[in-house]
């Protein structure tokens, strides 16, 4: 009943714009997860797409083999990705800086090759994923998940846990001295990041309806990283903006046809040169909103994102 | 059989080492993972292809010119895309490098098209030489020989010239080196020039070896070379050489043992395995962190 009503609502939107809109939603989910790991905790991950692929294949296979309700399916995909996050994070989060980055990249490549050789993922042919078993249309599902993930990320960042993660980013040794179990917190952040990537992957699989392990390679991980850094590391509005812009950009640049990736590459370089801390890095959206409304902002108590030092934090 | 594969592996590994050297030198000096490095390797192969096919040059001359082209390109890229970001977060420079990489691979795709190109057959005479049960082709000898020559020259530059001394000083301590009168901008440009020229040589050698040059050859080669640099201990020049050759040999042996569909995973599996036990790579120095 409600499903039918929502279906009609979704059908009102032009299919092309709907597709961009849904892709933006999925990108936001992925970017927010990576933002927690790389932006907030300061652990550079170059293999975020691997967790997305785990979510995509878990979701796709559950729908194909069992036809379970989509909500159960979505949660299972997230949990499966989080499980792999812990499994991979446990040994490699002891590594620091760029050694961690290359290890995440390495694991992602290994996983991709393994998925390309498994029977259950249909090897290099990929899987066709049928329609999800849910009355609610998928675009609405995607954006509900986006809202939930944004809310969860705001809660996490302003909690004791979030402050601990930021302390790890600022200075790992000092954080450890203050009694923060850095390895445990890093693994937890990694697992949450992987969970959201799993959600994003599951939604992606059902929306695109076809998944192939090769789609989740290094370039995909880099795309997500671009969104986070371009938006501004550690900033939730920044990740949302970065994901929206970079997902929409290739569409807006479509009139340039063959030259659009050329422009995209040059644009990345110039955006970084002119806004090295990202579009919203070091900008407090809260203060901007208050200023626009003419209210004097309340000073924040926590280690907030309004300092000019933002860009120097991730080492 | 084993010796045969070992020779194949060393030939492949030498080219990985040539690319890995650029990664490791740049990292050693400005702590940047230069993701555009793989594309420079690719452009080097294409430059040599143009010199051979269109200007009908000798392959050795073409290779030297391709190295010169990439040397210039490396310096220009550093000047445009990395120098303005030197005081910003390292991730910004990383994204800038990714932008350069997208730009270069798309540019080459637009100019040369998507299908792989090959060098003409007569570009280098291939003769098989028998050593016991193993066979080594003149091409493999060429690859190993040129790589060894270039690496020895690099060792000479780094350890026995004034600019090499400045490079080592800058990589030890950027600020102090600048205070001691080292022109760090020049040193950084010089490092990019050296690294890019070595990558170009690697690109040309691989292009002749596999007889295929394509716009996307830089991605996987770049990642594997980066893995090789980290495996050897990033920032360490002998480490990059060792890491490159080791990855090449293991990869070829793995394929020969029948794991060819896992080819691209082998290099990374070794890398991750080594990092578990030796977190700073084989020859990397342990950095004492201070509060």
XYZ file of C-alpha atoms in Angstrom, chain B:
291
model
C 63.016 -25.219 -15.553
C 63.635 -23.409 -12.291
C 66.647 -21.548 -13.699
C 64.654 -20.584 -16.750
C 61.905 -19.079 -14.617
C 64.475 -17.405 -12.398
C 65.932 -15.605 -15.413
C 62.450 -14.562 -16.589
C 61.721 -13.340 -13.094
C 64.887 -11.302 -12.804
C 64.197 -9.655 -16.161
C 60.646 -8.718 -15.107
C 61.798 -7.752 -11.634
C 64.495 -5.407 -12.955
C 61.815 -3.348 -14.648
C 59.767 -3.240 -11.435
C 62.914 -2.105 -9.655
C 63.467 0.718 -12.153
C 59.981 2.078 -11.438
C 60.227 1.429 -7.704
C 63.382 3.559 -7.506
C 61.407 6.640 -8.529
C 58.782 5.966 -5.866
C 61.303 5.409 -3.156
C 63.496 8.440 -3.948
C 60.545 10.825 -4.085
C 59.144 9.330 -0.908
C 62.488 9.560 0.825
C 62.692 13.278 0.160
C 59.163 14.689 0.382
C 57.164 11.732 1.827
C 54.813 11.780 -1.142
C 53.399 8.617 -2.697
C 53.645 9.795 -6.275
C 50.741 7.942 -7.868
C 51.450 9.630 -11.192
C 54.724 7.699 -11.413
C 53.120 4.712 -13.151
C 51.783 7.034 -15.831
C 55.236 8.491 -16.421
C 56.437 4.942 -17.068
C 53.586 4.540 -19.560
C 54.352 7.854 -21.295
C 57.997 6.787 -21.545
C 56.992 3.667 -23.471
C 54.785 5.702 -25.808
C 57.471 8.333 -26.378
C 59.940 5.640 -27.448
C 57.262 4.094 -29.674
C 56.760 7.441 -31.434
C 60.496 7.916 -31.913
C 60.893 4.414 -33.350
C 57.766 4.290 -35.521
C 57.575 7.863 -36.809
C 61.129 9.144 -36.701
C 62.566 5.679 -37.550
C 65.161 5.971 -34.838
C 67.409 3.337 -33.405
C 65.854 1.828 -30.263
C 68.715 2.932 -28.006
C 68.512 6.520 -29.196
C 64.726 6.388 -28.814
C 65.120 5.137 -25.272
C 67.506 7.931 -24.326
C 65.169 10.513 -25.842
C 62.155 8.969 -24.090
C 64.063 9.255 -20.831
C 64.753 12.910 -21.600
C 61.063 13.547 -22.363
C 59.969 11.956 -19.090
C 62.713 13.681 -17.145
C 61.313 16.991 -18.309
C 57.772 15.867 -17.645
C 58.607 14.772 -14.109
C 60.104 18.172 -13.322
C 57.126 20.024 -14.813
C 54.594 17.867 -12.957
C 56.374 18.471 -9.676
C 56.440 22.193 -10.353
C 52.739 22.471 -11.240
C 51.024 19.862 -9.134
C 53.154 19.173 -6.032
C 55.230 22.257 -5.265
C 52.256 24.488 -4.333
C 51.115 21.742 -1.960
C 54.385 21.160 -0.181
C 53.232 22.814 3.032
C 49.725 21.332 2.935
C 48.496 18.010 4.200
C 50.169 15.048 2.562
C 46.802 13.704 1.492
C 46.189 16.817 -0.621
C 49.389 16.116 -2.534
C 48.308 12.491 -2.895
C 44.987 13.526 -4.450
C 46.839 15.950 -6.694
C 49.028 13.046 -7.841
C 45.914 11.011 -8.562
C 44.582 13.930 -10.610
C 47.792 14.036 -12.643
C 47.579 10.296 -13.182
C 43.987 10.511 -14.493
C 44.979 13.417 -16.707
C 47.977 11.656 -18.267
C 46.278 8.322 -18.911
C 43.281 10.059 -20.490
C 45.551 12.232 -22.600
C 47.380 9.193 -23.966
C 44.063 7.398 -24.509
C 42.813 10.350 -26.571
C 45.971 10.573 -28.670
C 46.796 6.897 -29.232
C 43.472 5.103 -28.720
C 42.554 2.227 -26.454
C 44.197 -0.749 -28.176
C 47.681 -1.921 -27.298
C 50.460 -0.938 -29.689
C 53.597 -2.939 -30.345
C 57.150 -2.141 -31.376
C 58.168 -3.362 -34.860
C 59.695 -6.858 -34.844
C 63.129 -5.844 -36.019
C 63.571 -3.203 -33.320
C 65.952 -5.395 -31.385
C 67.352 -8.658 -32.728
C 66.228 -11.490 -30.454
C 68.650 -14.371 -30.212
C 68.255 -17.296 -27.821
C 71.340 -18.207 -25.868
C 71.558 -21.633 -24.221
C 73.092 -21.901 -20.792
C 72.821 -25.477 -19.594
C 69.121 -26.378 -19.648
C 67.994 -22.762 -19.496
C 67.495 -20.383 -22.381
C 68.116 -16.697 -22.123
C 67.135 -14.316 -24.887
C 69.256 -11.376 -25.922
C 66.281 -9.193 -24.974
C 66.351 -10.425 -21.394
C 70.089 -9.804 -21.282
C 69.444 -6.298 -22.572
C 66.824 -5.632 -19.892
C 68.965 -6.936 -17.066
C 72.064 -5.180 -18.429
C 70.457 -1.783 -18.915
C 68.702 -1.960 -15.546
C 71.960 -2.849 -13.802
C 73.796 -0.061 -15.610
C 71.161 2.515 -14.671
C 71.069 1.393 -11.059
C 74.857 1.550 -10.792
C 74.809 5.059 -12.260
C 72.172 6.009 -9.718
C 74.285 4.627 -6.887
C 77.204 6.649 -8.217
C 75.136 9.853 -8.425
C 73.690 9.426 -4.957
C 76.932 8.535 -3.220
C 79.715 10.247 -5.148
C 78.416 13.556 -6.441
C 77.617 16.820 -4.759
C 73.952 16.779 -5.752
C 73.728 13.224 -4.464
C 75.064 14.346 -1.133
C 72.463 17.125 -1.124
C 69.768 14.509 -1.877
C 70.837 12.385 1.045
C 70.968 15.393 3.334
C 67.485 16.534 2.271
C 65.994 13.102 2.811
C 67.505 12.938 6.300
C 66.223 16.304 7.403
C 64.516 18.659 5.009
C 64.608 21.768 7.206
C 68.167 21.412 8.428
C 69.407 20.736 4.906
C 67.722 23.962 3.766
C 69.356 25.843 6.650
C 72.765 24.454 5.680
C 72.472 26.057 2.279
C 71.184 23.095 0.269
C 68.881 24.325 -2.483
C 66.073 21.938 -1.619
C 63.861 22.994 -4.535
C 66.616 22.071 -6.928
C 67.189 18.781 -5.108
C 63.500 17.890 -5.307
C 63.346 18.736 -9.022
C 66.481 16.672 -9.577
C 64.958 13.722 -7.699
C 61.835 13.848 -9.829
C 64.004 14.083 -12.950
C 66.043 11.010 -12.005
C 63.041 8.955 -10.946
C 61.057 9.812 -14.070
C 63.961 9.008 -16.385
C 64.393 5.591 -14.725
C 60.661 4.904 -15.023
C 60.767 5.820 -18.712
C 63.616 3.353 -19.270
C 61.525 0.716 -17.496
C 58.552 1.533 -19.722
C 60.555 1.179 -22.916
C 62.110 -2.128 -21.800
C 58.725 -3.589 -20.806
C 57.218 -2.289 -24.038
C 59.812 -4.214 -26.079
C 59.712 -7.296 -23.820
C 55.944 -7.854 -23.946
C 55.612 -6.093 -27.293
C 52.602 -4.204 -25.959
C 52.221 -0.574 -24.992
C 48.813 0.648 -23.853
C 47.377 3.649 -22.041
C 46.497 1.651 -18.915
C 49.783 -0.230 -18.499
C 50.876 2.279 -15.857
C 48.257 1.437 -13.248
C 49.128 -2.133 -12.295
C 52.856 -1.671 -12.943
C 52.811 1.435 -10.766
C 51.005 -0.346 -7.943
C 53.352 -3.316 -8.074
C 56.405 -1.068 -8.153
C 55.023 0.814 -5.190
C 54.556 -2.528 -3.451
C 58.169 -3.354 -4.346
C 59.390 -0.057 -2.895
C 57.520 -0.679 0.347
C 58.651 -4.303 0.448
C 62.268 -3.182 0.317
C 61.640 -0.430 2.844
C 60.361 2.813 1.380
C 63.003 5.518 1.149
C 65.788 2.972 0.742
C 67.405 2.786 -2.714
C 68.945 -0.715 -2.371
C 65.615 -1.734 -0.839
C 63.727 -0.735 -3.981
C 66.113 -2.757 -6.151
C 65.846 -5.802 -3.927
C 62.057 -5.457 -3.593
C 61.563 -5.100 -7.343
C 63.654 -8.120 -8.297
C 62.134 -10.204 -5.489
C 58.558 -9.417 -6.547
C 59.365 -10.133 -10.189
C 60.944 -13.507 -9.389
C 58.163 -14.596 -7.022
C 55.490 -13.521 -9.472
C 57.037 -15.452 -12.355
C 57.639 -18.535 -10.175
C 54.033 -18.327 -8.934
C 52.709 -18.214 -12.488
C 54.982 -21.102 -13.485
C 53.650 -23.122 -10.543
C 50.156 -22.811 -12.029
C 48.663 -19.846 -10.179
C 48.446 -17.663 -13.247
C 44.924 -16.446 -12.460
C 46.250 -15.137 -9.157
C 49.129 -13.335 -10.884
C 48.306 -9.821 -9.670
C 47.627 -10.978 -6.123
C 51.002 -12.679 -5.647
C 52.985 -9.439 -5.364
C 50.588 -8.029 -2.791
C 50.402 -11.245 -0.801
C 54.198 -11.212 -0.413
C 54.068 -7.553 0.543
C 51.395 -7.988 3.196
C 53.124 -11.101 4.524
C 56.467 -9.316 4.904
C 54.892 -6.234 6.499
C 53.276 -8.439 9.151
C 56.691 -9.533 10.386
C 58.828 -6.588 9.398
C 56.605 -3.498 9.441
C 59.202 -1.209 7.851
C 60.105 -3.441 4.927
C 63.189 -5.565 4.340
C 65.851 -2.842 4.363
C 63.846 -0.013 5.886
C 65.148 1.700 8.957
C 63.102 1.594 12.084
C 62.038 5.108 12.902
C 62.007 5.957 16.571
C 58.895 7.983 17.223
C 59.249 10.853 19.628
C 56.555 12.663 21.531
